[in-house]
Coordinates of C-alpha atoms in Angstrom, one line a residue:
X1 CA 19.0 -17.3 24.8
X2 CA 15.3 -17.4 24.3
X3 CA 14.2 -17.5 20.6
X4 CA 11.9 -14.5 21.1
X5 CA 14.7 -12.4 22.6
X6 CA 17.1 -13.5 19.8
X7 CA 14.6 -12.5 17.1
X8 CA 14.2 -9.1 18.7
X9 CA 17.9 -8.5 18.9
X10 CA 18.2 -9.5 15.2
X11 CA 15.5 -7.0 14.3
X12 CA 17.2 -4.2 16.3
X13 CA 20.5 -5.0 14.6
X14 CA 18.8 -4.7 11.2
X15 CA 17.3 -1.4 12.1
X16 CA 20.6 -0.1 13.5
X17 CA 22.4 -1.1 10.3
X18 CA 19.9 0.7 8.2
X19 CA 20.2 3.8 10.3
X20 CA 24.0 3.9 10.0
X21 CA 23.9 3.4 6.2
X22 CA 21.2 6.1 6.2
X23 CA 23.6 8.6 7.8
X24 CA 25.9 8.1 4.8
X25 CA 22.9 8.8 2.6
X26 CA 22.0 12.0 4.4
X27 CA 25.6 13.2 3.9
X28 CA 25.5 12.3 0.2
X29 CA 22.3 14.3 -0.2
X30 CA 23.8 17.3 1.6
X31 CA 27.0 17.4 -0.4
X32 CA 26.4 15.6 -3.6
X33 CA 23.9 15.3 -6.5
X34 CA 22.9 17.6 -9.3
X35 CA 21.7 21.1 -8.5
X36 CA 18.8 22.8 -10.4
X37 CA 17.3 26.2 -10.5
X38 CA 13.9 24.8 -9.6
X39 CA 12.9 21.9 -7.3
X40 CA 10.1 20.9 -9.7
X41 CA 9.8 20.3 -13.4
X42 CA 8.2 23.0 -15.6
X43 CA 4.4 22.7 -16.1
X44 CA 3.0 21.4 -19.3
X45 CA 1.9 24.0 -21.9
X46 CA 1.3 21.7 -24.9
X47 CA -2.4 20.5 -25.0
X48 CA -1.5 17.2 -26.7
X49 CA 0.4 16.2 -23.6
X50 CA -2.7 16.5 -21.5
X51 CA -4.7 13.8 -23.3
X52 CA -4.9 10.1 -22.3
X53 CA -3.6 7.4 -24.6
X54 CA -7.2 6.4 -25.5
X55 CA -8.0 10.0 -26.4
X56 CA -4.8 10.4 -28.5
X57 CA -5.4 7.2 -30.4
X58 CA -9.0 8.3 -31.2
X59 CA -7.9 11.7 -32.5
X60 CA -5.1 10.0 -34.6
X61 CA -7.5 7.4 -36.0
X62 CA -10.0 10.1 -36.9
X63 CA -7.3 12.1 -38.6
X64 CA -7.9 15.1 -36.4
X65 CA -4.3 15.1 -35.2
X66 CA -1.3 13.9 -37.0
X67 CA 0.7 11.1 -35.3
X68 CA 4.0 12.9 -36.0
X69 CA 2.7 16.0 -34.1
X70 CA 2.0 13.9 -31.1
X71 CA 5.4 12.2 -31.1
X72 CA 7.1 15.5 -31.7
X73 CA 5.3 17.1 -28.8
X74 CA 6.5 14.3 -26.5
X75 CA 10.1 14.6 -27.8
X76 CA 10.1 18.3 -27.1
X77 CA 8.9 17.6 -23.6
X78 CA 11.6 15.0 -23.0
X79 CA 14.3 17.3 -24.2
X80 CA 13.0 20.0 -21.9
X81 CA 12.5 18.2 -18.6
X82 CA 14.2 14.8 -18.7
X83 CA 17.7 16.2 -17.9
X84 CA 16.1 17.2 -14.5
X85 CA 14.4 13.9 -13.7
X86 CA 16.7 11.4 -15.5
X87 CA 13.6 9.1 -16.1
X88 CA 14.2 8.1 -19.7
X89 CA 17.8 6.8 -19.9
X90 CA 18.1 5.6 -23.5
X91 CA 16.2 6.0 -26.8
X92 CA 16.5 4.8 -30.4
X93 CA 18.5 7.0 -32.8
X94 CA 18.8 5.9 -36.4
X95 CA 21.4 6.9 -38.9
X96 CA 22.0 5.2 -42.3
X97 CA 19.8 2.2 -41.2
X98 CA 22.1 1.5 -38.2
X99 CA 20.5 1.8 -34.7
X100 CA 22.8 3.6 -32.2
X101 CA 22.1 3.8 -28.5
X102 CA 22.6 7.3 -27.1
X103 CA 21.6 9.2 -24.0
X104 CA 18.8 11.7 -24.3
X105 CA 20.1 15.0 -25.8
X106 CA 18.8 17.5 -28.3
X107 CA 19.3 15.0 -31.1
X108 CA 16.1 13.8 -32.8
X109 CA 14.2 10.6 -32.1
X110 CA 14.5 9.4 -35.7
X111 CA 13.1 5.9 -35.2
X112 CA 10.0 7.0 -33.3
X113 CA 9.4 9.8 -35.9
X114 CA 9.8 7.3 -38.7
X115 CA 7.1 5.1 -37.2
X116 CA 4.8 8.1 -36.7
X117 CA 5.1 9.1 -40.3
X118 CA 4.2 5.6 -41.3
X119 CA 1.0 5.9 -39.3
X120 CA 0.1 9.1 -40.9
X121 CA 0.7 7.7 -44.4
X122 CA -1.4 4.7 -43.7
X123 CA -4.3 6.8 -42.4
X124 CA -4.1 9.1 -45.4
X125 CA -4.9 6.0 -47.6
X126 CA -8.3 5.8 -45.8
X127 CA -8.6 2.0 -46.4
X128 CA -10.2 1.2 -43.0
X129 CA -12.9 2.9 -40.9
X130 CA -12.5 4.1 -37.3
X131 CA -14.1 1.0 -35.8
X132 CA -11.8 -1.4 -37.7
X133 CA -8.7 0.7 -36.8
X134 CA -9.7 0.8 -33.1
X135 CA -10.1 -3.0 -33.0
X136 CA -6.8 -3.7 -34.8
X137 CA -4.7 -0.9 -33.2
X138 CA -6.3 0.4 -29.9
X139 CA -3.2 2.5 -29.2
X140 CA -2.4 3.6 -32.7
X141 CA 0.4 6.2 -32.6
X142 CA 0.4 6.5 -28.8
X143 CA 3.8 7.3 -27.2
X144 CA 5.1 4.5 -24.9
X145 CA 8.0 4.1 -22.6
X146 CA 9.3 0.8 -21.2
X147 CA 11.2 -0.1 -18.0
X148 CA 14.8 -0.9 -18.9
X149 CA 14.5 -4.3 -17.4
X150 CA 12.2 -5.3 -20.3
X151 CA 13.6 -6.2 -23.7
X152 CA 13.0 -3.5 -26.3
X153 CA 14.7 -4.5 -29.6
X154 CA 18.0 -2.7 -30.1
X155 CA 18.0 -1.2 -26.6
X156 CA 20.1 -2.1 -23.5
X157 CA 18.7 -4.6 -21.0
X158 CA 21.0 -4.3 -18.0
X159 CA 18.6 -3.7 -15.1
X160 CA 21.2 -1.3 -13.8
X161 CA 23.9 -4.1 -13.5
X162 CA 27.3 -2.9 -14.7
X163 CA 28.2 -6.4 -15.9
X164 CA 25.3 -6.2 -18.3
X165 CA 25.8 -2.7 -19.6
X166 CA 26.6 -4.1 -23.1
X167 CA 23.7 -6.4 -23.2
X168 CA 21.5 -5.3 -26.1
X169 CA 18.0 -6.8 -26.7
X170 CA 17.6 -8.8 -29.9
X171 CA 13.9 -8.9 -29.6
X172 CA 11.0 -7.5 -27.7
X173 CA 9.5 -8.7 -24.4
X174 CA 6.1 -10.3 -25.0
X175 CA 4.2 -7.4 -23.5
X176 CA 6.2 -4.8 -25.4
X177 CA 5.6 -6.6 -28.6
X178 CA 1.9 -6.7 -27.8
X179 CA 1.7 -3.0 -27.2
X180 CA 3.7 -2.3 -30.4
X181 CA 1.3 -4.5 -32.3
X182 CA -1.5 -2.5 -30.8
X183 CA 0.0 0.6 -32.4
X184 CA 2.0 2.1 -29.6
X185 CA 5.3 3.8 -30.5
X186 CA 8.2 3.4 -28.0
X187 CA 10.2 6.5 -27.2
X188 CA 12.8 4.9 -25.0
X189 CA 13.6 2.9 -21.9
X190 CA 13.4 4.1 -18.3
X191 CA 15.5 3.8 -15.2
X192 CA 15.3 1.2 -12.5
X193 CA 17.1 0.2 -9.3
X194 CA 20.0 -2.3 -9.5
X195 CA 18.4 -5.7 -10.4
X196 CA 15.0 -4.2 -9.6
X197 CA 15.3 -5.0 -5.9
X198 CA 15.1 -1.6 -4.2
X199 CA 12.6 1.2 -3.9
X200 CA 14.9 4.1 -5.0
X201 CA 15.7 4.0 -8.7
X202 CA 19.5 4.5 -8.9
X203 CA 22.3 2.5 -10.3
X204 CA 25.9 2.7 -11.5
X205 CA 25.1 2.8 -15.2
X206 CA 22.4 5.5 -15.5
X207 CA 22.6 7.3 -12.1
X208 CA 19.6 8.4 -10.1
X209 CA 16.1 9.5 -11.1
X210 CA 14.4 12.5 -9.4
X211 CA 10.8 13.2 -8.5
X212 CA 9.2 15.8 -10.8
X213 CA 7.2 17.2 -7.9
X214 CA 10.4 17.8 -5.9
X215 CA 13.8 16.8 -7.4
X216 CA 15.1 16.3 -3.9
X217 CA 12.8 13.3 -3.4
X218 CA 12.8 9.8 -4.7
X219 CA 10.8 8.3 -7.6
X220 CA 10.4 4.9 -6.0
X221 CA 11.5 1.6 -7.5
X222 CA 12.1 -0.4 -9.2
X223 CA 10.0 1.0 -12.0
X224 CA 10.8 4.5 -10.8
X225 CA 12.1 5.9 -14.1
X226 CA 8.8 4.9 -15.6
X227 CA 6.9 6.6 -12.8
X228 CA 8.6 9.9 -13.0
X229 CA 8.7 10.0 -16.9
X230 CA 4.9 9.5 -16.9
X231 CA 4.3 12.0 -14.1
X232 CA 6.5 14.7 -15.9
X233 CA 4.5 14.1 -19.1
X234 CA 7.4 12.6 -21.0
X235 CA 5.2 9.7 -21.8
X236 CA 1.5 8.8 -21.5
X237 CA 1.6 5.0 -21.1
X238 CA 4.3 2.7 -19.8
X239 CA 5.3 -0.8 -18.8
X240 CA 6.4 -1.8 -15.3
X241 CA 7.0 -4.9 -13.2
X242 CA 6.2 -5.6 -9.6
X243 CA 7.4 -8.3 -7.1
X244 CA 7.2 -6.2 -3.9
X245 CA 5.5 -3.0 -5.1
X246 CA 7.7 -2.0 -8.0
X247 CA 4.8 -0.7 -10.0
X248 CA 2.7 0.7 -7.2
X249 CA 5.4 2.6 -5.1
X250 CA 6.6 4.6 -8.1
X251 CA 3.0 5.2 -9.2
X252 CA 2.3 6.5 -5.7
X253 CA 5.4 8.6 -5.2
X254 CA 4.8 10.2 -8.7
X255 CA 1.1 10.7 -8.5
X256 CA 0.0 8.4 -11.3
X257 CA -1.9 5.1 -11.8
X258 CA -0.3 1.7 -11.6
X259 CA -1.9 -1.7 -11.7
X260 CA -0.5 -5.0 -10.3
X261 CA -2.7 -7.7 -12.0
X262 CA -3.9 -10.9 -10.5
X263 CA -1.1 -13.5 -10.3
X264 CA -0.5 -15.4 -13.5
X265 CA -2.5 -13.1 -15.9
X266 CA 0.3 -11.2 -17.7
X267 CA 3.4 -13.0 -18.9
X268 CA 6.8 -11.9 -17.5
X269 CA 8.7 -13.3 -20.5
X270 CA 11.4 -11.0 -21.8
X271 CA 12.5 -9.2 -18.7
X272 CA 15.6 -9.5 -16.5
X273 CA 15.8 -10.6 -13.8
X274 CA 12.7 -12.9 -14.2
X275 CA 11.4 -14.8 -11.2
X276 CA 11.4 -18.6 -11.4
X277 CA 10.0 -21.4 -9.4
X278 CA 7.8 -20.6 -6.5
X279 CA 8.4 -16.8 -7.0
X280 CA 7.2 -16.8 -10.6
X281 CA 3.5 -16.2 -9.7
X282 CA 4.4 -13.3 -7.4
X283 CA 6.2 -11.3 -10.0
X284 CA 3.6 -9.3 -12.0
X285 CA 4.0 -7.2 -15.2
X286 CA 1.4 -4.4 -15.5
X287 CA 0.4 -1.0 -16.9
X288 CA 1.4 2.4 -15.6
X289 CA -0.2 5.6 -16.8
X290 CA -1.4 9.1 -16.0
X291 CA -5.0 8.6 -16.8
X292 CA -7.2 5.8 -15.4
X293 CA -9.1 5.2 -18.6
X294 CA -5.9 3.8 -20.1
X295 CA -5.5 1.0 -17.5
X296 CA -8.2 -1.4 -18.8
X297 CA -7.3 -1.2 -22.5
X298 CA -3.6 -1.6 -21.7
X299 CA -4.3 -4.6 -19.6
X300 CA -6.4 -6.2 -22.4
X301 CA -3.4 -5.8 -24.7
X302 CA -0.7 -6.9 -22.2
X303 CA -2.6 -9.9 -20.9
X304 CA -2.8 -11.6 -24.2
X305 CA -4.5 -15.1 -23.7
X306 CA -4.4 -14.4 -20.0
X307 CA -7.3 -12.0 -20.5
X308 CA -9.7 -15.0 -20.3
X309 CA -9.0 -15.3 -16.6
X310 CA -10.4 -11.8 -16.0
X311 CA -13.9 -10.2 -16.2
X312 CA -13.1 -6.9 -17.8
X313 CA -16.3 -6.8 -19.9
X314 CA -18.5 -7.0 -16.8
X315 CA -20.3 -3.8 -15.8
X316 CA -19.4 -2.6 -12.3
X317 CA -22.1 -0.9 -10.2
X318 CA -20.0 0.9 -7.6
X319 CA -23.0 1.5 -5.3
X320 CA -23.4 -2.3 -5.0
X321 CA -19.7 -2.9 -4.0
X322 CA -18.7 -3.6 -0.5
X323 CA -15.9 -1.3 0.6
X324 CA -13.4 -2.1 3.4
X325 CA -10.6 0.1 4.7
X326 CA -7.7 -0.1 7.1
X327 CA -5.4 2.9 7.8
X328 CA -2.3 1.0 8.8
X329 CA -0.8 -2.5 9.2
X330 CA -1.6 -2.8 12.9
X331 CA 1.7 -1.8 14.3
X332 CA 4.7 -3.6 12.9
X333 CA 7.9 -2.6 14.8
X334 CA 9.9 -2.8 11.5
X335 CA 7.8 -0.3 9.6
X336 CA 7.3 3.5 9.8
X337 CA 4.0 4.8 11.1
X338 CA 1.6 6.0 8.4
X339 CA 1.7 9.8 7.8
X340 CA -1.3 11.7 9.0
X341 CA -1.6 13.2 5.5
X342 CA -2.2 9.8 4.1
X343 CA -4.7 8.8 6.9
X344 CA -6.6 12.0 6.3
X345 CA -6.7 11.4 2.5
X346 CA -8.0 7.9 3.0
X347 CA -10.7 9.1 5.4
X348 CA -11.8 11.7 2.8
X349 CA -12.2 8.8 0.3
X350 CA -14.2 6.8 2.9
X351 CA -16.5 9.8 3.6
X352 CA -17.0 10.5 -0.1
X353 CA -17.9 6.9 -0.8
X354 CA -20.4 7.0 2.0
X355 CA -22.0 10.4 1.4
X356 CA -21.7 10.9 -2.4
X357 CA -21.9 7.3 -3.6
X358 CA -24.1 5.9 -0.8
X359 CA -21.8 2.8 -0.6
X360 CA -21.3 0.5 2.3
X361 CA -17.8 1.2 3.8
X362 CA -16.6 -0.9 6.7
X363 CA -13.5 -0.3 8.8
X364 CA -11.6 -3.5 9.5
X365 CA -8.6 -4.7 11.6
X366 CA -6.8 -7.5 9.9
X367 CA -4.4 -8.4 12.7
X368 CA -2.0 -10.5 10.6
X369 CA -1.2 -7.6 8.3
X370 CA 1.5 -6.5 10.8
X371 CA 3.4 -9.6 9.6
X372 CA 3.5 -8.3 6.0
X373 CA 7.3 -8.1 5.8
X374 CA 7.7 -11.6 7.2
X375 CA 5.1 -13.0 4.9
X376 CA 6.9 -11.4 1.9
X377 CA 10.2 -12.9 3.0
X378 CA 8.5 -16.3 3.3
X379 CA 7.2 -16.0 -0.3
X380 CA 10.7 -15.0 -1.6
X381 CA 12.4 -17.9 0.2
X382 CA 9.9 -20.6 -0.8
X383 CA 11.3 -23.6 -2.7
X384 CA 9.9 -24.5 -6.1
X385 CA 7.7 -27.5 -6.9
X386 CA 10.9 -29.3 -7.8
X387 CA 12.4 -28.7 -4.4
X388 CA 15.0 -26.3 -5.7
X389 CA 16.0 -23.2 -3.7
X390 CA 15.1 -19.8 -5.3
X391 CA 17.9 -18.0 -7.2
X392 CA 20.1 -16.1 -4.8
X393 CA 20.4 -12.3 -5.2
X394 CA 24.2 -12.5 -4.9
X395 CA 24.3 -14.9 -7.9
X396 CA 22.3 -12.4 -9.9
X397 CA 24.8 -9.7 -9.0
X398 CA 27.5 -11.8 -10.7
X399 CA 25.6 -12.2 -14.0
X400 CA 28.0 -11.8 -17.0
X401 CA 31.0 -11.6 -14.6
X402 CA 33.0 -13.1 -11.7
X403 CA 31.3 -14.3 -8.5
X404 CA 30.6 -11.4 -6.1
X405 CA 31.8 -11.2 -2.5
X406 CA 29.3 -8.9 -0.7
X407 CA 31.7 -8.1 2.1
X408 CA 34.5 -7.2 -0.3
X409 CA 32.1 -5.1 -2.3
X410 CA 31.1 -3.2 0.9
X411 CA 34.8 -2.5 1.5
X412 CA 35.2 -1.3 -2.1
X413 CA 32.1 0.8 -1.8
X414 CA 33.5 2.6 1.3
X415 CA 36.5 3.5 -0.9
X416 CA 34.3 4.5 -3.9
X417 CA 35.5 1.6 -6.0
X418 CA 32.5 -0.8 -6.1
X419 CA 30.4 -1.2 -9.3
X420 CA 27.3 -1.9 -7.1
X421 CA 24.9 0.3 -5.1
X422 CA 24.8 0.1 -1.4
X423 CA 21.2 -1.3 -1.3
X424 CA 22.3 -4.2 -3.6
X425 CA 25.4 -4.9 -1.5
X426 CA 23.3 -4.7 1.7
X427 CA 20.7 -7.2 0.3
X428 CA 23.5 -9.6 -0.8
X429 CA 25.0 -9.4 2.7
X430 CA 21.7 -9.9 4.5
X431 CA 19.8 -12.3 2.3
X432 CA 21.0 -15.4 4.2
X433 CA 20.3 -13.7 7.5
X434 CA 16.8 -12.8 6.3
X435 CA 16.0 -16.3 5.2
X436 CA 13.9 -18.3 7.6
X437 CA 14.6 -21.7 9.0
X438 CA 12.1 -24.4 8.5
X439 CA 10.3 -23.7 11.7
X440 CA 9.9 -19.9 11.0
X441 CA 9.0 -20.7 7.4
X442 CA 6.1 -22.9 8.4
X443 CA 4.9 -20.3 11.0
X444 CA 4.7 -17.4 8.6
X445 CA 3.4 -19.6 5.7
X446 CA 0.5 -20.6 8.0
X447 CA -0.1 -16.9 8.8
X448 CA 0.0 -16.1 5.0
X449 CA -2.5 -18.8 4.2
X450 CA -4.8 -17.6 7.1
X451 CA -4.6 -13.9 6.0
X452 CA -5.2 -14.9 2.3
X453 CA -8.3 -16.9 3.4
X454 CA -9.6 -14.1 5.5
X455 CA -9.2 -11.4 2.8
X456 CA -10.6 -13.6 0.0
X457 CA -13.7 -14.5 2.0
X458 CA -14.2 -10.9 3.1
X459 CA -13.9 -9.5 -0.4
X460 CA -15.7 -12.2 -2.4
X461 CA -16.5 -11.1 -5.9
X462 CA -18.0 -7.8 -5.0
X463 CA -15.7 -6.2 -2.4
X464 CA -12.7 -3.9 -2.5
X465 CA -10.2 -3.1 0.2
X466 CA -8.6 0.4 0.7
X467 CA -5.1 0.4 2.1
X468 CA -2.2 2.8 2.2
X469 CA 0.2 2.6 -0.7
X470 CA 3.2 3.4 1.6
X471 CA 3.6 4.6 5.1
X472 CA 5.0 8.0 3.9
X473 CA 4.8 10.3 0.9
X474 CA 7.9 10.2 -1.3
X475 CA 11.0 10.5 1.0
X476 CA 14.1 12.5 0.1
X477 CA 16.9 10.7 -1.6
X478 CA 18.8 8.0 0.4
X479 CA 16.2 8.1 3.2
X480 CA 14.8 4.6 2.2
X481 CA 18.1 3.2 3.6
X482 CA 16.9 4.1 7.1
X483 CA 13.4 2.5 6.3
X484 CA 14.3 -0.6 4.3
X485 CA 11.1 -2.6 5.2
X486 CA 8.5 0.1 4.4
X487 CA 7.8 -1.6 1.0
X488 CA 5.8 -4.3 2.9
X489 CA 2.7 -2.1 2.5
X490 CA 2.8 -3.1 -1.2
X491 CA 4.8 -6.4 -1.0
X492 CA 2.1 -8.1 1.1
X493 CA -0.3 -8.2 -1.9
X494 CA 2.3 -9.9 -4.1
X495 CA 2.6 -12.6 -1.5
X496 CA -1.2 -12.9 -1.4
X497 CA -1.5 -12.8 -5.2
X498 CA -4.3 -10.2 -5.3
X499 CA -5.0 -7.5 -7.9
X500 CA -4.2 -4.0 -6.8
X501 CA -4.5 -0.5 -8.4
X502 CA -2.6 2.5 -6.9
X503 CA -4.7 5.6 -7.3
X504 CA -3.5 9.2 -6.9
X505 CA -5.4 11.5 -4.5
X506 CA -3.9 14.9 -5.2
X507 CA -1.0 16.6 -3.4
X508 CA -0.2 17.3 0.3
X509 CA 0.7 20.8 1.6
X510 CA 4.3 20.3 0.4
X511 CA 3.3 19.5 -3.1
X512 CA 4.0 15.8 -2.9
X513 CA 1.5 13.2 -4.2
X514 CA -1.0 11.3 -2.0
X515 CA -2.5 8.0 -3.0
X516 CA -4.2 4.8 -2.0
X517 CA -4.2 1.1 -2.9
X518 CA -7.5 -0.5 -4.1
X519 CA -7.4 -4.3 -3.6
X520 CA -9.9 -7.0 -4.8
X521 CA -10.2 -10.7 -4.7
X522 CA -8.4 -13.0 -7.2
X523 CA -9.1 -12.2 -10.9
X524 CA -11.5 -9.3 -9.9
X525 CA -9.2 -6.7 -11.5
X526 CA -12.3 -5.1 -13.1
X527 CA -13.4 -3.9 -9.7
X528 CA -10.2 -2.1 -8.8
X529 CA -10.0 -0.6 -12.3
X530 CA -13.6 0.7 -12.0
X531 CA -12.9 2.2 -8.6
X532 CA -9.7 3.9 -10.0
X533 CA -11.8 5.7 -12.7
X534 CA -14.3 6.8 -10.1
X535 CA -11.6 8.1 -7.7
X536 CA -10.0 10.0 -10.6
X537 CA -13.3 11.8 -11.4
X538 CA -13.9 12.5 -7.7
X539 CA -10.4 13.6 -6.6
X540 CA -8.8 14.8 -9.8
X541 CA -6.3 12.1 -10.5
X542 CA -2.8 13.1 -11.8
X543 CA -1.8 16.7 -11.0
X544 CA 0.7 18.4 -13.4
X545 CA 4.1 19.0 -11.6
X546 CA 5.2 22.6 -11.4
X547 CA 1.7 24.0 -10.8
X548 CA 1.6 23.7 -7.0

């Protein structure tokens, strides 16, 4: 049989498998899942919850607001709406100097409140002026949530894998420690997909997270708990990770900001699973937040010594930037067509940039973008410099336990007995099928190198590229099973190693968030972050759920 025909048959089989699994998902959505009186979370009424992290830190430093009042306001909000979204899954609860791990209930967040009181006592001593305090603690007293895949001392670090449910972090991940040293106060950890490899955040330990704009819809993944907690005003800044869009998809689906830094800028140390070998550069840790002005100061803190690779102190004149845009990937048969809502939103941005900013905006057609999924697979299957194969997903599934047989797990899942989710089982079954032989690897590696060269030359040091964050707005629960390759709209930029900021653009006529990716050349993160702040001012940024 001709190789081209064989490849098409394989693609059709993959699509058919996804569709059949999706039918199960549709049934699960129709007959299962929690029921709520409202499809959205309640709107915010506390003014402190409507301030950025930068603004809160300033008010606390200037002693205009007590840190304990800020923390208590967020605790009250979590108790009120988190049972609906299931974004924050664990928090620190202290009794008699012993830290216990408990689910979010009406009990008090003693550890966070203790740290808030310490901030207020320190400030009452008036030993340092505002400028000194800002330099030492830019996020003094600011509430923080952290993706469960990252180590937060005393908290679980399972990444949704049942075998790791008793794994408790003995220390902090490097970025978490940096944010705590900058004054941030962790409230708890947030949900993710099993082993952070699916774009719906659901697992057998914590269950499923729900979108605050419509609880019947997904929050994205794998940093989905973080995305919905921030969008629902249960937190103001957060930590996510991204190897295929795991910061940007949740940020998009939940109408907030998320930044995937340039490759190699922010350390990944202290998260599970952590990419190794050739994949290490493609996994990125980055900031997630409701307000664009928090992105740059967060990145400064999280990058540590890696900040020297960036140009965050350079002034960006937006009128002088070259803008490029593309409304879809060019027609991949594996990926859903882009919603008209998203195309119209992107065109509004283009028109605004041209008419209000007077910027140069050019429509482009990058033909090789239609191979985004194949390029991402090539990245994930690349051998390391030592010639070693990348870690297999099926081996990660067996962490802290016996080897996993994907086929047996599928049989057990059909009987309701598996400890794994169907996306994880499906990936374990298909990973060898998806892996390219040497000939295909060379083919798509050459395409990746060509596309990288084309984009980098086009963007230079003064260009940004506008591209959809996803083909659709947040789908309903389980629907991603029928569209397993749609993440390629974000995954392509991991493979290319470019900095990307997801920016919210309001809501569609059904009350679901719209958004766009802003891409720049390597280490030009300052350009995408500047554009993010401009788009927030022009299009409103985050919209409070429940007000639609």
